[in-house]
XYZ file of N, CA and C in Angstrom:
561
model
N 47.938 42.716 -23.832
C 48.409 42.334 -25.139
C 48.791 40.857 -25.097
N 48.352 40.121 -26.091
C 48.656 38.694 -26.113
C 50.116 38.480 -26.517
N 50.717 37.419 -26.051
C 52.130 37.186 -26.360
C 52.369 36.917 -27.846
N 51.367 36.463 -28.576
C 51.570 36.147 -29.989
C 51.580 37.390 -30.880
N 51.124 38.489 -30.361
C 51.065 39.716 -31.168
C 52.208 40.636 -30.771
N 52.864 41.127 -31.721
C 53.961 42.054 -31.426
C 53.404 43.446 -31.168
N 54.245 44.259 -30.615
C 53.841 45.636 -30.309
C 53.533 46.407 -31.591
N 54.305 46.191 -32.645
C 54.074 46.898 -33.909
C 52.731 46.507 -34.527
N 52.372 45.245 -34.417
C 51.092 44.789 -34.975
C 49.934 45.444 -34.247
N 50.024 45.574 -32.932
C 48.967 46.221 -32.156
C 48.839 47.679 -32.553
N 49.961 48.356 -32.772
C 49.915 49.758 -33.204
C 49.284 49.876 -34.579
N 49.574 48.931 -35.474
C 48.982 48.960 -36.804
C 47.477 48.735 -36.738
N 47.026 47.844 -35.858
C 45.602 47.567 -35.723
C 44.844 48.790 -35.243
N 45.490 49.616 -34.441
C 44.819 50.777 -33.869
C 44.762 51.951 -34.833
N 45.531 51.912 -35.904
C 45.515 53.008 -36.861
C 44.213 52.973 -37.657
N 43.813 54.149 -38.117
C 42.598 54.240 -38.917
C 42.957 54.089 -40.386
N 42.430 53.063 -40.998
C 42.706 52.815 -42.404
C 41.653 53.412 -43.324
N 40.704 54.124 -42.795
C 39.634 54.684 -43.610
C 38.499 53.696 -43.742
N 37.598 53.937 -44.668
C 36.444 53.035 -44.810
C 36.874 51.658 -45.318
N 36.135 50.664 -44.905
C 36.426 49.297 -45.340
C 36.063 49.126 -46.812
N 36.509 48.035 -47.391
C 36.180 47.774 -48.802
C 34.680 47.629 -48.991
N 34.028 47.039 -48.009
C 32.576 46.876 -48.089
C 31.890 48.238 -48.107
N 32.345 49.137 -47.248
C 31.758 50.474 -47.207
C 32.038 51.235 -48.504
N 33.244 51.087 -49.026
C 33.573 51.738 -50.297
C 32.672 51.211 -51.422
N 32.428 49.926 -51.412
C 31.560 49.330 -52.438
C 30.131 49.834 -52.303
N 29.633 49.910 -51.072
C 28.279 50.447 -50.859
C 28.162 51.868 -51.386
N 29.159 52.686 -51.079
C 29.135 54.074 -51.546
C 29.191 54.146 -53.063
N 30.028 53.306 -53.685
C 30.132 53.289 -55.143
C 28.807 52.855 -55.773
N 28.152 51.862 -55.182
C 26.860 51.413 -55.718
C 25.783 52.478 -55.530
N 25.856 53.237 -54.439
C 24.898 54.327 -54.227
C 25.084 55.412 -55.292
N 26.337 55.714 -55.628
C 26.602 56.709 -56.681
C 26.127 56.176 -58.026
N 26.321 54.891 -58.276
C 25.853 54.294 -59.526
C 24.326 54.363 -59.622
N 23.638 54.113 -58.510
C 22.175 54.208 -58.503
C 21.729 55.649 -58.760
N 22.434 56.617 -58.161
C 22.111 58.026 -58.406
C 22.340 58.378 -59.870
N 23.441 57.884 -60.440
C 23.727 58.140 -61.854
C 22.618 57.568 -62.731
N 22.148 56.384 -62.407
C 21.070 55.763 -63.169
C 19.792 56.592 -63.068
N 19.489 57.104 -61.874
C 18.305 57.955 -61.698
C 18.424 59.218 -62.543
N 19.626 59.808 -62.572
C 19.819 61.034 -63.346
C 19.641 60.782 -64.837
N 20.126 59.630 -65.320
C 19.991 59.310 -66.740
C 18.523 59.100 -67.100
N 17.740 58.524 -66.178
C 16.336 58.226 -66.443
C 15.432 59.458 -66.329
N 15.921 60.542 -65.726
C 15.085 61.735 -65.569
C 14.773 62.357 -66.921
N 13.596 62.961 -67.053
C 13.303 63.700 -68.285
C 14.224 64.919 -68.386
N 14.560 65.340 -69.593
C 15.478 66.473 -69.767
C 15.020 67.751 -69.064
N 13.718 67.984 -69.000
C 13.227 69.199 -68.344
C 13.546 69.190 -66.854
N 13.405 68.037 -66.190
C 13.731 67.935 -64.764
C 15.228 67.989 -64.542
N 15.987 67.374 -65.454
C 17.435 67.361 -65.323
C 18.001 68.773 -65.433
N 17.397 69.604 -66.278
C 17.875 70.974 -66.455
C 17.725 71.786 -65.169
N 16.764 71.443 -64.336
C 16.537 72.188 -63.092
C 17.508 71.821 -61.982
N 18.205 70.693 -62.148
C 19.121 70.243 -61.108
C 20.468 70.949 -61.229
N 21.110 71.167 -60.093
C 22.409 71.822 -60.043
C 23.497 70.753 -60.143
N 23.965 70.510 -61.380
C 24.968 69.469 -61.630
C 26.213 70.083 -62.253
N 27.388 69.502 -61.988
C 28.603 69.959 -62.666
C 28.485 69.730 -64.177
N 29.151 70.571 -64.947
C 29.023 70.522 -66.404
C 29.536 69.199 -66.981
N 30.634 68.657 -66.436
C 31.153 67.398 -66.976
C 30.178 66.244 -66.733
N 29.445 66.293 -65.633
C 28.454 65.253 -65.343
C 27.277 65.384 -66.308
N 26.845 66.619 -66.578
C 25.761 66.832 -67.555
C 26.143 66.292 -68.928
N 27.386 66.575 -69.351
C 27.851 66.091 -70.656
C 27.866 64.568 -70.704
N 28.309 63.966 -69.628
C 28.377 62.503 -69.600
C 26.978 61.882 -69.576
N 26.018 62.542 -68.909
C 24.628 62.057 -68.928
C 24.100 62.067 -70.358
N 24.428 63.139 -71.091
C 24.016 63.217 -72.495
C 24.651 62.088 -73.309
N 25.906 61.759 -73.026
C 26.578 60.653 -73.726
C 25.888 59.323 -73.439
N 25.535 59.088 -72.186
C 24.884 57.822 -71.809
C 23.539 57.711 -72.518
N 22.818 58.803 -72.607
C 21.499 58.768 -73.247
C 21.582 58.451 -74.731
N 22.665 58.830 -75.374
C 22.802 58.584 -76.812
C 23.085 57.117 -77.120
N 23.589 56.376 -76.163
C 23.995 54.993 -76.400
C 22.777 54.079 -76.266
N 22.610 53.202 -77.260
C 21.449 52.311 -77.255
C 21.826 50.867 -76.915
N 23.055 50.476 -77.170
C 23.488 49.115 -76.874
C 23.515 48.911 -75.367
N 22.943 47.785 -74.917
C 22.799 47.534 -73.482
C 24.145 47.516 -72.748
N 25.083 46.738 -73.244
C 26.369 46.598 -72.563
C 27.151 47.902 -72.623
N 27.140 48.548 -73.782
C 27.862 49.822 -73.904
C 27.246 50.878 -72.991
N 25.935 50.862 -72.891
C 25.253 51.829 -72.007
C 25.619 51.560 -70.542
N 25.666 50.290 -70.177
C 26.026 49.921 -68.809
C 27.456 50.376 -68.495
N 28.360 50.178 -69.441
C 29.747 50.589 -69.266
C 29.846 52.112 -69.143
N 29.105 52.826 -69.985
C 29.138 54.288 -69.954
C 28.503 54.809 -68.665
N 27.496 54.125 -68.171
C 26.870 54.499 -66.904
C 27.868 54.335 -65.750
N 28.658 53.277 -65.795
C 29.700 53.078 -64.781
C 30.745 54.185 -64.865
N 31.053 54.626 -66.092
C 32.005 55.731 -66.253
C 31.421 57.033 -65.702
N 30.130 57.242 -65.915
C 29.467 58.421 -65.343
C 29.559 58.391 -63.820
N 29.319 57.226 -63.234
C 29.415 57.102 -61.773
C 30.835 57.389 -61.304
N 31.816 56.948 -62.075
C 33.216 57.213 -61.721
C 33.500 58.707 -61.736
N 32.980 59.404 -62.747
C 33.142 60.864 -62.807
C 32.462 61.537 -61.622
N 31.294 61.013 -61.247
C 30.570 61.597 -60.117
C 31.323 61.376 -58.812
N 31.995 60.233 -58.671
C 32.753 59.959 -57.438
C 33.958 60.872 -57.303
N 34.452 61.425 -58.414
C 35.584 62.347 -58.364
C 35.198 63.677 -57.718
N 33.908 63.996 -57.737
C 33.429 65.226 -57.105
C 33.170 64.968 -55.627
N 33.145 66.033 -54.862
C 32.823 65.926 -53.439
C 31.370 65.485 -53.278
N 31.065 64.812 -52.184
C 29.688 64.374 -51.910
C 28.742 65.556 -51.781
N 29.252 66.670 -51.279
C 28.410 67.849 -51.064
C 27.843 68.401 -52.372
N 28.535 68.146 -53.488
C 28.071 68.639 -54.790
C 26.718 68.028 -55.136
N 26.505 66.770 -54.747
C 25.290 66.065 -55.127
C 24.246 66.017 -54.017
N 24.493 66.682 -52.894
C 23.519 66.678 -51.796
C 22.197 67.308 -52.214
N 22.261 68.433 -52.935
C 21.021 69.081 -53.369
C 20.266 68.205 -54.370
N 21.009 67.495 -55.213
C 20.381 66.603 -56.204
C 19.673 65.450 -55.486
N 20.363 64.875 -54.492
C 19.746 63.787 -53.731
C 18.499 64.269 -52.997
N 18.579 65.477 -52.446
C 17.421 66.028 -51.738
C 16.252 66.232 -52.697
N 16.530 66.755 -53.874
C 15.473 66.981 -54.866
C 14.840 65.668 -55.303
N 15.651 64.663 -55.554
C 15.117 63.368 -55.973
C 14.346 62.707 -54.838
N 14.799 62.889 -53.611
C 14.094 62.327 -52.462
C 12.745 62.982 -52.264
N 12.688 64.319 -52.395
C 11.417 65.031 -52.286
C 10.483 64.595 -53.387
N 11.026 64.426 -54.583
C 10.199 64.016 -55.707
C 9.628 62.624 -55.472
N 10.421 61.732 -54.906
C 9.932 60.385 -54.627
C 8.783 60.435 -53.630
N 8.924 61.289 -52.614
C 7.860 61.418 -51.620
C 6.605 62.022 -52.265
N 6.786 63.011 -53.120
C 5.653 63.627 -53.807
C 4.953 62.606 -54.699
N 5.724 61.770 -55.395
C 5.125 60.737 -56.239
C 4.350 59.731 -55.406
N 4.886 59.381 -54.229
C 4.177 58.462 -53.346
C 2.848 59.056 -52.911
N 2.848 60.343 -52.579
C 1.615 60.997 -52.147
C 0.598 61.055 -53.282
N 1.059 61.368 -54.493
C 0.153 61.416 -55.635
C -0.422 60.039 -55.940
N 0.406 59.018 -55.833
C -0.067 57.655 -56.074
C -1.096 57.251 -55.034
N -0.844 57.609 -53.777
C -1.797 57.282 -52.717
C -3.122 58.011 -52.949
N -3.067 59.271 -53.376
C -4.292 60.020 -53.661
C -5.056 59.371 -54.817
N -4.334 58.924 -55.831
C -4.983 58.269 -56.963
C -5.658 56.968 -56.518
N -4.991 56.216 -55.650
C -5.587 54.968 -55.158
C -6.837 55.249 -54.326
N -6.818 56.337 -53.553
C -8.022 56.695 -52.780
C -9.175 57.056 -53.714
N -8.878 57.776 -54.807
C -9.932 58.117 -55.764
C -10.469 56.862 -56.452
N -9.588 55.937 -56.772
C -10.044 54.687 -57.396
C -10.935 53.896 -56.437
N -10.572 53.874 -55.164
C -11.388 53.171 -54.170
C -12.745 53.848 -54.024
N -12.753 55.178 -54.046
C -14.014 55.913 -53.964
C -14.885 55.602 -55.181
N -14.268 55.550 -56.358
C -15.019 55.230 -57.578
C -15.639 53.840 -57.458
N -14.878 52.889 -56.955
C -15.425 51.532 -56.790
C -16.567 51.511 -55.781
N -16.435 52.289 -54.703
C -17.528 52.357 -53.716
C -18.767 52.997 -54.331
N -18.575 53.980 -55.211
C -19.725 54.620 -55.872
C -20.484 53.599 -56.723
N -19.764 52.697 -57.356
C -20.417 51.698 -58.199
C -21.081 50.599 -57.380
N -20.564 50.329 -56.192
C -21.095 49.255 -55.360
C -22.238 49.707 -54.457
N -22.197 50.967 -54.020
C -23.106 51.406 -52.972
C -23.725 52.755 -53.336
N -25.079 52.822 -53.301
C -25.760 54.079 -53.602
C -25.566 55.115 -52.497
N -25.308 54.653 -51.280
C -25.069 55.565 -50.160
C -23.790 56.377 -50.362
N -22.797 55.785 -51.002
C -21.543 56.490 -51.266
C -21.793 57.689 -52.181
N -22.674 57.519 -53.162
C -23.012 58.637 -54.057
C -23.741 59.730 -53.285
N -24.659 59.343 -52.406
C -25.390 60.327 -51.611
C -24.433 61.100 -50.697
N -23.480 60.407 -50.114
C -22.505 61.058 -49.238
C -21.617 62.014 -50.026
N -21.185 61.590 -51.220
C -20.356 62.455 -52.060
C -21.120 63.710 -52.461
N -22.383 63.546 -52.812
C -23.207 64.695 -53.196
C -23.393 65.630 -52.008
N -23.543 65.077 -50.816
C -23.699 65.909 -49.618
C -22.415 66.683 -49.325
N -21.266 66.067 -49.561
C -19.988 66.740 -49.316
C -19.697 67.810 -50.354
N -20.166 67.593 -51.574
C -19.914 68.537 -52.670
C -21.254 68.947 -53.285
N -21.939 69.926 -52.695
C -23.272 70.294 -53.184
C -23.268 70.878 -54.601
N -22.131 71.363 -55.073
C -22.081 71.969 -56.404
C -21.944 70.944 -57.520
N -21.795 69.688 -57.179
C -21.607 68.647 -58.185
C -22.896 68.453 -58.987
N -22.739 68.115 -60.251
C -23.884 67.827 -61.112
C -24.382 66.424 -60.762
N -25.439 66.381 -59.953
C -25.939 65.108 -59.424
C -26.431 64.187 -60.521
N -27.183 64.777 -61.441
C -27.762 63.963 -62.505
C -26.662 63.324 -63.357
N -25.632 64.107 -63.659
C -24.531 63.591 -64.479
C -23.777 62.476 -63.730
N -23.525 62.671 -62.435
C -22.840 61.658 -61.635
C -23.638 60.359 -61.603
N -24.936 60.456 -61.326
C -25.761 59.242 -61.255
C -25.862 58.551 -62.613
N -25.905 59.361 -63.674
C -25.934 58.806 -65.018
C -24.638 58.042 -65.321
N -23.505 58.624 -64.927
C -22.224 57.954 -65.147
C -22.140 56.653 -64.346
N -22.657 56.667 -63.132
C -22.638 55.454 -62.306
C -23.473 54.358 -62.958
N -24.676 54.727 -63.452
C -25.520 53.732 -64.131
C -24.829 53.198 -65.381
N -24.227 54.096 -66.170
C -23.532 53.662 -67.392
C -22.363 52.736 -67.071
N -21.613 53.075 -66.029
C -20.459 52.248 -65.651
C -20.910 50.859 -65.209
N -22.006 50.802 -64.476
C -22.534 49.499 -64.048
C -22.980 48.670 -65.245
N -23.675 49.309 -66.187
C -24.138 48.568 -67.363
C -22.962 48.160 -68.251
N -21.927 49.015 -68.345
C -20.741 48.653 -69.129
C -20.056 47.427 -68.521
N -20.003 47.387 -67.204
C -19.348 46.265 -66.527
C -20.112 44.968 -66.776
N -21.450 45.013 -66.663
C -22.241 43.791 -66.855
C -22.244 43.344 -68.318
N -22.198 44.316 -69.258
C -22.202 43.977 -70.680
C -20.797 43.710 -71.214
N -19.793 43.820 -70.337
C -18.404 43.599 -70.719
C -17.975 44.524 -71.858
N -18.369 45.796 -71.745
C -18.001 46.819 -72.728
C -16.790 47.606 -72.215
N -16.157 48.386 -73.081
C -15.041 49.235 -72.631
C -15.511 50.204 -71.532
N -14.684 50.436 -70.524
C -15.109 51.222 -69.350
C -15.016 52.736 -69.547
N -15.757 53.292 -70.486
C -15.709 54.722 -70.752
C -16.270 55.519 -69.583
N -17.447 55.186 -69.113
C -18.068 55.915 -68.004
C -17.271 55.715 -66.716
N -16.701 54.545 -66.545
C -15.857 54.237 -65.388
C -14.701 55.234 -65.311
N -14.087 55.502 -66.468
C -12.980 56.468 -66.535
C -13.481 57.890 -66.315
N -14.653 58.190 -66.839
C -15.208 59.539 -66.659
C -15.500 59.830 -65.188
N -15.930 58.825 -64.454
C -16.166 59.004 -63.012
C -14.859 59.370 -62.331
N -13.777 58.692 -62.701
C -12.474 59.000 -62.110
C -12.067 60.440 -62.425
N -12.263 60.865 -63.670
C -11.926 62.239 -64.050
C -12.745 63.245 -63.242
N -14.021 62.948 -63.057
C -14.894 63.823 -62.281
C -14.407 63.915 -60.830
N -14.041 62.782 -60.245
C -13.543 62.778 -58.866
C -12.225 63.532 -58.745
N -11.364 63.395 -59.742
C -10.089 64.117 -59.713
C -10.313 65.621 -59.823
N -11.272 66.031 -60.643
C -11.596 67.464 -60.741
C -12.133 67.982 -59.412
N -12.979 67.190 -58.760
C -13.489 67.585 -57.439
C -12.355 67.730 -56.436
N -11.409 66.819 -56.487
C -10.275 66.871 -55.571
C -9.444 68.128 -55.823
N -9.200 68.457 -57.079
C -8.401 69.629 -57.409
C -9.128 70.922 -57.051
N -10.429 70.964 -57.263
C -11.194 72.161 -56.906
C -11.229 72.370 -55.409
N -11.401 71.268 -54.671
C -11.478 71.356 -53.216
C -10.142 71.553 -52.563
N -9.032 71.301 -53.288
C -7.697 71.426 -52.744
C -7.351 70.333 -51.767
N -8.225 69.345 -51.646
C -7.959 68.244 -50.711
C -8.427 66.952 -51.326
N -8.856 66.082 -50.464
C -9.298 64.776 -50.899
C -10.794 64.784 -51.154
N -11.194 64.287 -52.314
C -12.603 64.144 -52.605
C -13.115 62.940 -51.860
N -14.145 63.126 -51.080
C -14.753 61.990 -50.402
C -13.971 61.497 -49.211
N -13.337 62.390 -48.453
C -12.580 61.956 -47.276
C -13.470 61.243 -46.271
N -14.690 61.715 -46.143
C -15.561 61.154 -45.118
C -16.227 59.865 -45.522
N -16.099 59.454 -46.766
C -16.777 58.242 -47.209
C -15.903 57.053 -46.877
N -16.453 56.136 -46.116
C -15.745 54.914 -45.753
C -16.491 53.720 -46.312
N -15.760 52.705 -46.659
C -16.394 51.499 -47.223
C -17.154 50.750 -46.164
């Protein structure tokens, strides 16, 4: 012990004061972010979540407010109400939102793969042959017709109707197959 510090000060330093102000602020901001996510959810998804009744009522209040500053203030009040509850109350909600975020990421990645496949179909005739080989039940004539139309629409600078139809066709193939359409096709 240093001579400048008294024995009482050392004992006070060793006591546990709980979380620091920085940690308390982080936790409060995390609850505020969760409150914002709950307010932004569609009502059908919100109804499926296990939330306390006072929190549900306050979410409804926040949704009714249109003024930016008033909405921000009411959102902070919702977060304050949520902090009054135990953390365990919102664990299932956080888990549900986390799973949903992962599911959305997977769906977005699948959509990007289909878009890349569509672009490869327009650039390379081999990609169409490979897709037809992977999915023998596909209407070959219709697919090739859509590819030709999409190419001509692109060169004529017309609206991409056939381009969109190709995407719809690929998405239907993916849903029927239960997996990825064109997994084996590489650029």
